[in-house]
PDB file of C-alpha atoms and ligand atoms in Angstrom:
ATOM      1  CA  UNK Q   1      12.802   6.190 -35.921  1.00  0.00           C
ATOM      2  CA  UNK Q   2       9.381   5.320 -34.542  1.00  0.00           C
ATOM      3  CA  UNK Q   3       8.204   1.750 -34.769  1.00  0.00           C
ATOM      4  CA  UNK Q   4       5.177   2.039 -37.016  1.00  0.00           C
ATOM      5  CA  UNK Q   5       3.728  -1.178 -35.748  1.00  0.00           C
ATOM      6  CA  UNK Q   6       2.457   1.135 -32.970  1.00  0.00           C
ATOM      7  CA  UNK Q   7      -0.238   3.782 -33.409  1.00  0.00           C
ATOM      8  CA  UNK Q   8       1.230   7.235 -33.968  1.00  0.00           C
ATOM      9  CA  UNK Q   9      -0.392  10.629 -33.340  1.00  0.00           C
ATOM     10  CA  UNK Q  10      -1.434  12.248 -36.614  1.00  0.00           C
ATOM     11  CA  UNK Q  11       1.390  14.652 -37.466  1.00  0.00           C
ATOM     12  CA  UNK Q  12       0.994  18.360 -38.076  1.00  0.00           C
ATOM     13  CA  UNK Q  13       2.620  17.940 -41.512  1.00  0.00           C
ATOM     14  CA  UNK Q  14       0.025  15.365 -42.582  1.00  0.00           C
ATOM     15  CA  UNK Q  15      -3.069  17.246 -41.446  1.00  0.00           C
ATOM     16  CA  UNK Q  16      -3.222  20.766 -40.000  1.00  0.00           C
ATOM     17  CA  UNK Q  17      -3.287  20.650 -36.210  1.00  0.00           C
ATOM     18  CA  UNK Q  18      -6.628  22.428 -36.056  1.00  0.00           C
ATOM     19  CA  UNK Q  19      -8.260  19.888 -38.377  1.00  0.00           C
ATOM     20  CA  UNK Q  20      -9.287  16.258 -38.355  1.00  0.00           C
ATOM     21  CA  UNK Q  21     -11.043  14.249 -35.648  1.00  0.00           C
ATOM     22  CA  UNK Q  22     -10.410  15.618 -32.153  1.00  0.00           C
ATOM     23  CA  UNK Q  23      -9.111  12.504 -30.446  1.00  0.00           C
ATOM     24  CA  UNK Q  24      -6.585  12.699 -27.623  1.00  0.00           C
ATOM     25  CA  UNK Q  25      -3.234  13.592 -29.214  1.00  0.00           C
ATOM     26  CA  UNK Q  26      -4.818  12.902 -32.653  1.00  0.00           C
ATOM     27  CA  UNK Q  27      -4.414   9.193 -31.972  1.00  0.00           C
ATOM     28  CA  UNK Q  28      -6.608   6.583 -33.634  1.00  0.00           C
ATOM     29  CA  UNK Q  29      -9.825   5.836 -31.778  1.00  0.00           C
ATOM     30  CA  UNK Q  30     -11.223   2.404 -31.095  1.00  0.00           C
ATOM     31  CA  UNK Q  31     -14.193   1.084 -29.156  1.00  0.00           C
ATOM     32  CA  UNK Q  32     -12.421  -1.105 -26.595  1.00  0.00           C
ATOM     33  CA  UNK Q  33      -9.012  -1.496 -24.950  1.00  0.00           C
ATOM     34  CA  UNK Q  34      -8.254  -4.639 -26.920  1.00  0.00           C
ATOM     35  CA  UNK Q  35      -4.640  -4.815 -28.051  1.00  0.00           C
ATOM     36  CA  UNK Q  36      -3.630  -1.646 -26.210  1.00  0.00           C
ATOM     37  CA  UNK Q  37      -0.876  -1.107 -23.652  1.00  0.00           C
ATOM     38  CA  UNK Q  38      -2.434   2.203 -22.581  1.00  0.00           C
ATOM     39  CA  UNK Q  39      -5.525   4.171 -23.486  1.00  0.00           C
ATOM     40  CA  UNK Q  40      -7.078   7.561 -23.031  1.00  0.00           C
ATOM     41  CA  UNK Q  41     -10.701   7.528 -21.928  1.00  0.00           C
ATOM     42  CA  UNK Q  42     -13.039  10.398 -21.106  1.00  0.00           C
ATOM     43  CA  UNK Q  43     -15.640  10.678 -18.356  1.00  0.00           C
ATOM     44  CA  UNK Q  44     -17.904  13.672 -19.093  1.00  0.00           C
ATOM     45  CA  UNK Q  45     -19.141  14.003 -15.522  1.00  0.00           C
ATOM     46  CA  UNK Q  46     -20.017  17.147 -13.577  1.00  0.00           C
ATOM     47  CA  UNK Q  47     -23.029  16.254 -11.471  1.00  0.00           C
ATOM     48  CA  UNK Q  48     -20.699  15.612  -8.517  1.00  0.00           C
ATOM     49  CA  UNK Q  49     -19.428  19.200  -8.373  1.00  0.00           C
ATOM     50  CA  UNK Q  50     -20.215  21.474  -5.434  1.00  0.00           C
ATOM     51  CA  UNK Q  51     -19.486  24.918  -6.844  1.00  0.00           C
ATOM     52  CA  UNK Q  52     -19.010  25.939 -10.474  1.00  0.00           C
ATOM     53  CA  UNK Q  53     -20.112  23.192 -12.913  1.00  0.00           C
ATOM     54  CA  UNK Q  54     -18.814  22.500 -16.417  1.00  0.00           C
ATOM     55  CA  UNK Q  55     -16.445  19.534 -16.108  1.00  0.00           C
ATOM     56  CA  UNK Q  56     -18.786  17.470 -18.289  1.00  0.00           C
ATOM     57  CA  UNK Q  57     -17.166  19.411 -21.121  1.00  0.00           C
ATOM     58  CA  UNK Q  58     -13.639  18.635 -19.897  1.00  0.00           C
ATOM     59  CA  UNK Q  59     -12.814  15.539 -21.961  1.00  0.00           C
ATOM     60  CA  UNK Q  60     -13.725  17.183 -25.275  1.00  0.00           C
ATOM     61  CA  UNK Q  61     -11.803  20.340 -24.472  1.00  0.00           C
ATOM     62  CA  UNK Q  62      -8.720  18.438 -23.293  1.00  0.00           C
ATOM     63  CA  UNK Q  63      -8.782  16.470 -26.550  1.00  0.00           C
ATOM     64  CA  UNK Q  64      -9.151  19.723 -28.497  1.00  0.00           C
ATOM     65  CA  UNK Q  65      -6.178  21.333 -26.734  1.00  0.00           C
ATOM     66  CA  UNK Q  66      -4.075  18.163 -27.094  1.00  0.00           C
ATOM     67  CA  UNK Q  67      -3.761  18.804 -30.844  1.00  0.00           C
ATOM     68  CA  UNK Q  68      -0.400  20.543 -30.386  1.00  0.00           C
ATOM     69  CA  UNK Q  69       1.248  17.596 -28.651  1.00  0.00           C
ATOM     70  CA  UNK Q  70       4.063  15.914 -30.542  1.00  0.00           C
ATOM     71  CA  UNK Q  71       5.248  12.359 -29.893  1.00  0.00           C
ATOM     72  CA  UNK Q  72       8.646  12.918 -28.249  1.00  0.00           C
ATOM     73  CA  UNK Q  73       9.295  14.327 -24.781  1.00  0.00           C
ATOM     74  CA  UNK Q  74      12.209  16.695 -25.308  1.00  0.00           C
ATOM     75  CA  UNK Q  75      12.942  17.013 -21.574  1.00  0.00           C
ATOM     76  CA  UNK Q  76      12.959  13.375 -20.494  1.00  0.00           C
ATOM     77  CA  UNK Q  77      13.665  11.610 -23.783  1.00  0.00           C
ATOM     78  CA  UNK Q  78      10.489   9.549 -23.379  1.00  0.00           C
ATOM     79  CA  UNK Q  79       9.071   8.137 -26.622  1.00  0.00           C
ATOM     80  CA  UNK Q  80       5.802   6.516 -25.546  1.00  0.00           C
ATOM     81  CA  UNK Q  81       4.638   5.744 -29.089  1.00  0.00           C
ATOM     82  CA  UNK Q  82       7.827   3.853 -29.850  1.00  0.00           C
ATOM     83  CA  UNK Q  83       7.147   1.293 -27.093  1.00  0.00           C
ATOM     84  CA  UNK Q  84       3.397   1.206 -26.413  1.00  0.00           C
ATOM     85  CA  UNK Q  85       0.204   0.707 -28.361  1.00  0.00           C
ATOM     86  CA  UNK Q  86      -2.021   3.642 -27.393  1.00  0.00           C
ATOM     87  CA  UNK Q  87      -5.446   4.800 -28.587  1.00  0.00           C
ATOM     88  CA  UNK Q  88      -8.356   6.958 -27.503  1.00  0.00           C
ATOM     89  CA  UNK Q  89     -11.252   4.700 -26.549  1.00  0.00           C
ATOM     90  CA  UNK Q  90     -13.818   7.482 -26.271  1.00  0.00           C
ATOM     91  CA  UNK Q  91     -16.070   8.331 -23.347  1.00  0.00           C
ATOM     92  CA  UNK Q  92     -17.821   6.403 -20.613  1.00  0.00           C
ATOM     93  CA  UNK Q  93     -21.602   6.655 -21.253  1.00  0.00           C
ATOM     94  CA  UNK Q  94     -22.537   7.997 -17.834  1.00  0.00           C
ATOM     95  CA  UNK Q  95     -26.098   8.729 -16.724  1.00  0.00           C
ATOM     96  CA  UNK Q  96     -25.941  12.490 -16.359  1.00  0.00           C
ATOM     97  CA  UNK Q  97     -29.267  12.478 -14.477  1.00  0.00           C
ATOM     98  CA  UNK Q  98     -28.119  10.028 -11.793  1.00  0.00           C
ATOM     99  CA  UNK Q  99     -24.727  10.347 -10.093  1.00  0.00           C
ATOM    100  CA  UNK Q 100     -25.011   7.127  -8.070  1.00  0.00           C
ATOM    101  CA  UNK Q 101     -25.900   5.142 -11.161  1.00  0.00           C
ATOM    102  CA  UNK Q 102     -23.046   6.837 -13.037  1.00  0.00           C
ATOM    103  CA  UNK Q 103     -20.598   5.659 -10.387  1.00  0.00           C
ATOM    104  CA  UNK Q 104     -21.674   2.055 -11.016  1.00  0.00           C
ATOM    105  CA  UNK Q 105     -21.535   2.572 -14.792  1.00  0.00           C
ATOM    106  CA  UNK Q 106     -17.946   3.822 -14.430  1.00  0.00           C
ATOM    107  CA  UNK Q 107     -16.844   0.864 -12.300  1.00  0.00           C
ATOM    108  CA  UNK Q 108     -18.424  -1.597 -14.751  1.00  0.00           C
ATOM    109  CA  UNK Q 109     -16.723   0.175 -17.678  1.00  0.00           C
ATOM    110  CA  UNK Q 110     -13.290  -0.063 -16.004  1.00  0.00           C
ATOM    111  CA  UNK Q 111     -13.891  -3.666 -14.898  1.00  0.00           C
ATOM    112  CA  UNK Q 112     -14.344  -4.465 -18.566  1.00  0.00           C
ATOM    113  CA  UNK Q 113     -11.447  -2.252 -19.694  1.00  0.00           C
ATOM    114  CA  UNK Q 114      -9.132  -3.926 -17.185  1.00  0.00           C
ATOM    115  CA  UNK Q 115      -9.839  -7.396 -18.570  1.00  0.00           C
ATOM    116  CA  UNK Q 116      -7.262  -6.192 -21.128  1.00  0.00           C
ATOM    117  CA  UNK Q 117      -3.638  -5.589 -20.058  1.00  0.00           C
ATOM    118  CA  UNK Q 118      -4.129  -1.861 -20.694  1.00  0.00           C
ATOM    119  CA  UNK Q 119      -3.339   1.070 -18.406  1.00  0.00           C
ATOM    120  CA  UNK Q 120      -6.138   3.673 -18.428  1.00  0.00           C
ATOM    121  CA  UNK Q 121      -5.460   7.411 -18.382  1.00  0.00           C
ATOM    122  CA  UNK Q 122      -8.712   9.224 -17.752  1.00  0.00           C
ATOM    123  CA  UNK Q 123      -9.797  12.666 -18.922  1.00  0.00           C
ATOM    124  CA  UNK Q 124     -12.265  14.147 -16.405  1.00  0.00           C
ATOM    125  CA  UNK Q 125     -14.798  14.988 -15.427  1.00  0.00           C
ATOM    126  CA  UNK Q 126     -15.203  15.899 -11.775  1.00  0.00           C
ATOM    127  CA  UNK Q 127     -13.239  14.139  -9.038  1.00  0.00           C
ATOM    128  CA  UNK Q 128     -16.134  11.861  -8.077  1.00  0.00           C
ATOM    129  CA  UNK Q 129     -14.964   9.586 -10.894  1.00  0.00           C
ATOM    130  CA  UNK Q 130     -11.757   8.471  -9.187  1.00  0.00           C
ATOM    131  CA  UNK Q 131     -13.685   6.443  -6.601  1.00  0.00           C
ATOM    132  CA  UNK Q 132     -15.442   4.151  -9.096  1.00  0.00           C
ATOM    133  CA  UNK Q 133     -12.191   3.780 -11.059  1.00  0.00           C
ATOM    134  CA  UNK Q 134     -10.329   2.790  -7.886  1.00  0.00           C
ATOM    135  CA  UNK Q 135     -12.965   0.148  -7.164  1.00  0.00           C
ATOM    136  CA  UNK Q 136     -12.170  -1.521 -10.478  1.00  0.00           C
ATOM    137  CA  UNK Q 137      -8.415  -0.972 -10.113  1.00  0.00           C
ATOM    138  CA  UNK Q 138      -8.397  -2.586  -6.644  1.00  0.00           C
ATOM    139  CA  UNK Q 139     -10.461  -5.492  -7.914  1.00  0.00           C
ATOM    140  CA  UNK Q 140      -7.695  -6.205 -10.411  1.00  0.00           C
ATOM    141  CA  UNK Q 141      -4.554  -5.217  -8.486  1.00  0.00           C
ATOM    142  CA  UNK Q 142      -5.615  -5.308  -4.823  1.00  0.00           C
ATOM    143  CA  UNK Q 143      -5.319  -2.190  -2.647  1.00  0.00           C
ATOM    144  CA  UNK Q 144      -3.072   0.391  -4.314  1.00  0.00           C
ATOM    145  CA  UNK Q 145      -0.730   3.181  -3.325  1.00  0.00           C
ATOM    146  CA  UNK Q 146      -2.071   6.604  -4.247  1.00  0.00           C
ATOM    147  CA  UNK Q 147      -0.492   9.875  -5.327  1.00  0.00           C
ATOM    148  CA  UNK Q 148      -3.222  12.501  -5.072  1.00  0.00           C
ATOM    149  CA  UNK Q 149      -2.384  16.029  -6.243  1.00  0.00           C
ATOM    150  CA  UNK Q 150      -5.107  18.510  -5.336  1.00  0.00           C
ATOM    151  CA  UNK Q 151      -5.906  21.744  -3.521  1.00  0.00           C
ATOM    152  CA  UNK Q 152      -8.444  19.707  -1.534  1.00  0.00           C
ATOM    153  CA  UNK Q 153      -8.310  16.547   0.544  1.00  0.00           C
ATOM    154  CA  UNK Q 154     -11.563  15.159  -0.941  1.00  0.00           C
ATOM    155  CA  UNK Q 155     -12.016  13.085   2.213  1.00  0.00           C
ATOM    156  CA  UNK Q 156     -15.370  14.470   3.377  1.00  0.00           C
ATOM    157  CA  UNK Q 157     -17.704  11.833   4.752  1.00  0.00           C
ATOM    158  CA  UNK Q 158     -20.666  13.603   3.155  1.00  0.00           C
ATOM    159  CA  UNK Q 159     -21.469  16.674   1.100  1.00  0.00           C
ATOM    160  CA  UNK Q 160     -24.962  18.091   1.526  1.00  0.00           C
ATOM    161  CA  UNK Q 161     -25.878  14.749   3.039  1.00  0.00           C
ATOM    162  CA  UNK Q 162     -24.573  12.748   0.078  1.00  0.00           C
ATOM    163  CA  UNK Q 163     -21.891  10.044   0.330  1.00  0.00           C
ATOM    164  CA  UNK Q 164     -21.000  10.323  -3.387  1.00  0.00           C
ATOM    165  CA  UNK Q 165     -19.690  13.716  -4.567  1.00  0.00           C
ATOM    166  CA  UNK Q 166     -16.463  15.252  -5.826  1.00  0.00           C
ATOM    167  CA  UNK Q 167     -15.336  15.986  -2.249  1.00  0.00           C
ATOM    168  CA  UNK Q 168     -15.701  12.405  -0.974  1.00  0.00           C
ATOM    169  CA  UNK Q 169     -13.875   9.967  -3.299  1.00  0.00           C
ATOM    170  CA  UNK Q 170     -10.907   9.231  -1.053  1.00  0.00           C
ATOM    171  CA  UNK Q 171     -13.077   8.770   2.058  1.00  0.00           C
ATOM    172  CA  UNK Q 172     -15.108   6.206   0.134  1.00  0.00           C
ATOM    173  CA  UNK Q 173     -11.910   4.576  -1.160  1.00  0.00           C
ATOM    174  CA  UNK Q 174     -10.658   4.348   2.418  1.00  0.00           C
ATOM    175  CA  UNK Q 175     -13.993   2.924   3.637  1.00  0.00           C
ATOM    176  CA  UNK Q 176     -13.849   0.237   0.942  1.00  0.00           C
ATOM    177  CA  UNK Q 177     -10.230  -0.691   1.743  1.00  0.00           C
ATOM    178  CA  UNK Q 178      -9.006   0.237  -1.749  1.00  0.00           C
ATOM    179  CA  UNK Q 179      -5.788   1.947  -0.571  1.00  0.00           C
ATOM    180  CA  UNK Q 180      -2.509   0.962   1.075  1.00  0.00           C
ATOM    181  CA  UNK Q 181      -2.737   3.543   3.822  1.00  0.00           C
ATOM    182  CA  UNK Q 182       0.965   4.017   4.530  1.00  0.00           C
ATOM    183  CA  UNK Q 183       1.484   4.639   0.789  1.00  0.00           C
ATOM    184  CA  UNK Q 184      -1.033   7.432   0.207  1.00  0.00           C
ATOM    185  CA  UNK Q 185       0.366  10.890  -0.584  1.00  0.00           C
ATOM    186  CA  UNK Q 186      -1.731  14.037  -0.867  1.00  0.00           C
ATOM    187  CA  UNK Q 187       0.174  16.980  -2.379  1.00  0.00           C
ATOM    188  CA  UNK Q 188      -0.839  20.629  -2.730  1.00  0.00           C
ATOM    189  CA  UNK Q 189      -3.610  20.869  -0.132  1.00  0.00           C
ATOM    190  CA  UNK Q 190      -4.479  24.391   0.966  1.00  0.00           C
ATOM    191  CA  UNK Q 191      -7.148  27.031   1.388  1.00  0.00           C
ATOM    192  CA  UNK Q 192      -9.837  27.506   3.990  1.00  0.00           C
ATOM    193  CA  UNK Q 193     -11.350  24.620   5.968  1.00  0.00           C
ATOM    194  CA  UNK Q 194     -14.337  23.724   8.084  1.00  0.00           C
ATOM    195  CA  UNK Q 195     -12.053  23.071  11.080  1.00  0.00           C
ATOM    196  CA  UNK Q 196      -8.321  23.398  11.835  1.00  0.00           C
ATOM    197  CA  UNK Q 197      -8.098  19.578  11.815  1.00  0.00           C
ATOM    198  CA  UNK Q 198      -9.476  19.041   8.295  1.00  0.00           C
ATOM    199  CA  UNK Q 199      -6.259  17.505   6.934  1.00  0.00           C
ATOM    200  CA  UNK Q 200      -5.582  15.429  10.058  1.00  0.00           C
ATOM    201  CA  UNK Q 201      -8.195  12.780   9.244  1.00  0.00           C
ATOM    202  CA  UNK Q 202      -5.841  11.538   6.522  1.00  0.00           C
ATOM    203  CA  UNK Q 203      -2.731  11.810   8.692  1.00  0.00           C
ATOM    204  CA  UNK Q 204      -4.464   9.732  11.369  1.00  0.00           C
ATOM    205  CA  UNK Q 205      -4.929   6.991   8.781  1.00  0.00           C
ATOM    206  CA  UNK Q 206      -1.205   6.942   7.988  1.00  0.00           C
ATOM    207  CA  UNK Q 207      -1.473   9.030   4.835  1.00  0.00           C
ATOM    208  CA  UNK Q 208       1.161  11.668   4.075  1.00  0.00           C
ATOM    209  CA  UNK Q 209      -0.186  15.195   3.535  1.00  0.00           C
ATOM    210  CA  UNK Q 210       2.112  17.741   1.893  1.00  0.00           C
ATOM    211  CA  UNK Q 211       0.388  21.108   2.075  1.00  0.00           C
ATOM    212  CA  UNK Q 212       0.945  23.635  -0.707  1.00  0.00           C
ATOM    213  CA  UNK Q 213       2.905  25.941   1.561  1.00  0.00           C
ATOM    214  CA  UNK Q 214       5.541  23.206   1.979  1.00  0.00           C
ATOM    215  CA  UNK Q 215       5.936  23.201  -1.812  1.00  0.00           C
ATOM    216  CA  UNK Q 216       6.243  26.937  -2.374  1.00  0.00           C
ATOM    217  CA  UNK Q 217       9.398  28.155  -4.062  1.00  0.00           C
ATOM    218  CA  UNK Q 218      11.201  24.876  -4.367  1.00  0.00           C
ATOM    219  CA  UNK Q 219      11.797  21.856  -6.517  1.00  0.00           C
ATOM    220  CA  UNK Q 220       9.608  18.850  -5.759  1.00  0.00           C
ATOM    221  CA  UNK Q 221      12.204  16.377  -7.028  1.00  0.00           C
ATOM    222  CA  UNK Q 222      13.375  15.492  -3.477  1.00  0.00           C
ATOM    223  CA  UNK Q 223       9.757  14.915  -2.391  1.00  0.00           C
ATOM    224  CA  UNK Q 224       9.173  12.583  -5.329  1.00  0.00           C
ATOM    225  CA  UNK Q 225      12.390  10.704  -4.561  1.00  0.00           C
ATOM    226  CA  UNK Q 226      11.053  10.122  -1.046  1.00  0.00           C
ATOM    227  CA  UNK Q 227       7.649   9.041  -2.367  1.00  0.00           C
ATOM    228  CA  UNK Q 228       9.203   6.604  -4.852  1.00  0.00           C
ATOM    229  CA  UNK Q 229      11.273   5.052  -2.071  1.00  0.00           C
ATOM    230  CA  UNK Q 230       8.206   4.641   0.153  1.00  0.00           C
ATOM    231  CA  UNK Q 231       5.970   3.189  -2.568  1.00  0.00           C
ATOM    232  CA  UNK Q 232       8.567   0.806  -3.991  1.00  0.00           C
ATOM    233  CA  UNK Q 233       7.026  -1.703  -6.377  1.00  0.00           C
ATOM    234  CA  UNK Q 234       3.461  -1.488  -5.000  1.00  0.00           C
ATOM    235  CA  UNK Q 235       0.889  -0.783  -7.724  1.00  0.00           C
ATOM    236  CA  UNK Q 236       0.128   2.934  -7.617  1.00  0.00           C
ATOM    237  CA  UNK Q 237      -2.641   5.119  -9.007  1.00  0.00           C
ATOM    238  CA  UNK Q 238      -2.000   8.799  -9.839  1.00  0.00           C
ATOM    239  CA  UNK Q 239      -4.930  11.197  -9.539  1.00  0.00           C
ATOM    240  CA  UNK Q 240      -4.320  14.777 -10.588  1.00  0.00           C
ATOM    241  CA  UNK Q 241      -6.871  17.505  -9.808  1.00  0.00           C
ATOM    242  CA  UNK Q 242      -6.104  20.522 -12.009  1.00  0.00           C
ATOM    243  CA  UNK Q 243      -7.042  22.825  -9.098  1.00  0.00           C
ATOM    244  CA  UNK Q 244      -3.790  21.788  -7.410  1.00  0.00           C
ATOM    245  CA  UNK Q 245      -2.239  24.350  -9.734  1.00  0.00           C
ATOM    246  CA  UNK Q 246      -2.360  28.015  -8.919  1.00  0.00           C
ATOM    247  CA  UNK Q 247      -5.328  29.754 -10.588  1.00  0.00           C
ATOM    248  CA  UNK Q 248      -2.777  31.982 -12.326  1.00  0.00           C
ATOM    249  CA  UNK Q 249      -2.031  28.907 -14.456  1.00  0.00           C
ATOM    250  CA  UNK Q 250      -5.297  26.990 -14.357  1.00  0.00           C
ATOM    251  CA  UNK Q 251      -8.308  29.207 -13.658  1.00  0.00           C
ATOM    252  CA  UNK Q 252     -10.707  26.970 -15.600  1.00  0.00           C
ATOM    253  CA  UNK Q 253     -11.942  24.820 -12.759  1.00  0.00           C
ATOM    254  CA  UNK Q 254     -14.801  24.784 -10.286  1.00  0.00           C
ATOM    255  CA  UNK Q 255     -13.328  25.153  -6.797  1.00  0.00           C
ATOM    256  CA  UNK Q 256     -10.423  27.569  -7.040  1.00  0.00           C
ATOM    257  CA  UNK Q 257      -7.848  28.089  -4.254  1.00  0.00           C
ATOM    258  CA  UNK Q 258      -5.006  30.608  -4.391  1.00  0.00           C
ATOM    259  CA  UNK Q 259      -1.380  29.819  -3.537  1.00  0.00           C
ATOM    260  CA  UNK Q 260      -1.134  26.681  -5.653  1.00  0.00           C
ATOM    261  CA  UNK Q 261       1.536  24.722  -7.456  1.00  0.00           C
ATOM    262  CA  UNK Q 262       3.291  25.881 -10.608  1.00  0.00           C
ATOM    263  CA  UNK Q 263       3.227  24.063 -13.935  1.00  0.00           C
ATOM    264  CA  UNK Q 264       6.901  23.161 -13.548  1.00  0.00           C
ATOM    265  CA  UNK Q 265       6.172  21.609 -10.157  1.00  0.00           C
ATOM    266  CA  UNK Q 266       3.369  19.619 -11.808  1.00  0.00           C
ATOM    267  CA  UNK Q 267       5.915  18.338 -14.328  1.00  0.00           C
ATOM    268  CA  UNK Q 268       8.324  17.430 -11.522  1.00  0.00           C
ATOM    269  CA  UNK Q 269       5.591  15.461  -9.751  1.00  0.00           C
ATOM    270  CA  UNK Q 270       4.543  13.483 -12.815  1.00  0.00           C
ATOM    271  CA  UNK Q 271       8.065  12.971 -14.160  1.00  0.00           C
ATOM    272  CA  UNK Q 272       8.981  11.938 -10.624  1.00  0.00           C
ATOM    273  CA  UNK Q 273       6.607   8.987 -11.014  1.00  0.00           C
ATOM    274  CA  UNK Q 274       8.949   7.368 -13.552  1.00  0.00           C
ATOM    275  CA  UNK Q 275       9.999   3.974 -12.262  1.00  0.00           C
ATOM    276  CA  UNK Q 276       6.839   3.428 -10.237  1.00  0.00           C
ATOM    277  CA  UNK Q 277       4.434   0.596 -10.966  1.00  0.00           C
ATOM    278  CA  UNK Q 278       1.685   2.903 -12.256  1.00  0.00           C
ATOM    279  CA  UNK Q 279      -1.582   1.082 -12.926  1.00  0.00           C
ATOM    280  CA  UNK Q 280      -3.658   4.094 -13.931  1.00  0.00           C
ATOM    281  CA  UNK Q 281      -4.022   7.830 -13.761  1.00  0.00           C
ATOM    282  CA  UNK Q 282      -6.524  10.602 -14.201  1.00  0.00           C
ATOM    283  CA  UNK Q 283      -6.663  14.343 -14.748  1.00  0.00           C
ATOM    284  CA  UNK Q 284      -9.850  15.846 -13.366  1.00  0.00           C
ATOM    285  CA  UNK Q 285     -11.807  19.043 -12.761  1.00  0.00           C
ATOM    286  CA  UNK Q 286     -11.141  20.985 -15.986  1.00  0.00           C
ATOM    287  CA  UNK Q 287     -14.181  23.206 -16.558  1.00  0.00           C
ATOM    288  CA  UNK Q 288     -14.103  24.707 -20.073  1.00  0.00           C
ATOM    289  CA  UNK Q 289     -16.793  27.381 -19.451  1.00  0.00           C
ATOM    290  CA  UNK Q 290     -14.347  28.969 -16.977  1.00  0.00           C
ATOM    291  CA  UNK Q 291     -11.375  28.453 -19.289  1.00  0.00           C
ATOM    292  CA  UNK Q 292     -11.878  30.982 -22.109  1.00  0.00           C
ATOM    293  CA  UNK Q 293      -8.236  30.866 -23.272  1.00  0.00           C
ATOM    294  CA  UNK Q 294      -8.136  27.062 -23.272  1.00  0.00           C
ATOM    295  CA  UNK Q 295      -4.972  27.181 -21.151  1.00  0.00           C
ATOM    296  CA  UNK Q 296      -6.364  25.026 -18.352  1.00  0.00           C
ATOM    297  CA  UNK Q 297      -7.327  22.283 -20.798  1.00  0.00           C
ATOM    298  CA  UNK Q 298      -4.000  22.682 -22.590  1.00  0.00           C
ATOM    299  CA  UNK Q 299      -2.125  22.154 -19.334  1.00  0.00           C
ATOM    300  CA  UNK Q 300      -4.323  19.133 -18.617  1.00  0.00           C
ATOM    301  CA  UNK Q 301      -3.555  17.642 -22.043  1.00  0.00           C
ATOM    302  CA  UNK Q 302       0.171  18.103 -21.451  1.00  0.00           C
ATOM    303  CA  UNK Q 303       0.007  16.526 -17.998  1.00  0.00           C
ATOM    304  CA  UNK Q 304      -1.857  13.509 -19.393  1.00  0.00           C
ATOM    305  CA  UNK Q 305       0.869  13.142 -22.019  1.00  0.00           C
ATOM    306  CA  UNK Q 306       3.480  13.330 -19.263  1.00  0.00           C
ATOM    307  CA  UNK Q 307       1.613  10.535 -17.443  1.00  0.00           C
ATOM    308  CA  UNK Q 308       1.763   8.434 -20.594  1.00  0.00           C
ATOM    309  CA  UNK Q 309       5.516   9.056 -20.748  1.00  0.00           C
ATOM    310  CA  UNK Q 310       6.117   7.576 -17.266  1.00  0.00           C
ATOM    311  CA  UNK Q 311       3.983   4.440 -17.594  1.00  0.00           C
ATOM    312  CA  UNK Q 312       5.952   1.253 -16.948  1.00  0.00           C
TER     313      UNK Q 312
HETATM  314 MN1   MN J 401     -10.301  16.970  -6.087  1.00  0.00          MN
HETATM  315 MN1   MN J 402      -9.659  20.117  -5.795  1.00  0.00          MN
END
């Protein structure tokens, strides 16, 4: 039986799943992270995108498609709402006319959020947002290990002359010393590049790059076992770009690459984070205008739930 001293998602037998307020997992909403062990928070950002836009609509659509999620994880046995106080704390009020200012707004928001002992799970939003989150995370926890699942390295020094964009967050995080460099793992990278050495910048820094081709046709459980052993008890942040998945599963995103991961590999990666000292996570780059079926947002909602299930 669930412990009803904790918030519970509104059940489908109490209110039809297509009705009621569209919070993440139909959880209660509150204005701050006070009293929470974990929270969902949206960042409706898409001014950092370089190709198709639309991720500003991601948080709302992920919440919408989360309405089917039930409390218990039938595969892993996880029961997050029996052991944690969780709520949806709404969206970060970004400045949609000013990306650089938005980055500072995001860091300030997470600085404040992290004054509470609450683990944030973020609904994106384009991948620019991970950099300002990591600034706040590192301020609280020190440099962190990173598991970065993505079709792209996102380690460009600049895009169109700009230091802040959705293809630069991990270069900026490196520049600011936010990461433990021998505990950074990039999984699912692929596609065309500007030079044959594109992924070597990270390898030169001590990061581990697992290209998509190394993942094809096999279980990623052994990889995650290796990653868990290497990270140990170091605080770790999980950043999940939905374009890591093959566009057959998740076409609703801005910078699509073929030959991606499967949804069951995504589950293996996130479930493989169980036991790690996770201090935050995000799911980014869902673009509802390119997601007419809602499947991309539905996958994103499920993956965010799976993240909740593996929080310490
Ligand atoms: Mn990305
Ligand atoms: Mn990407």
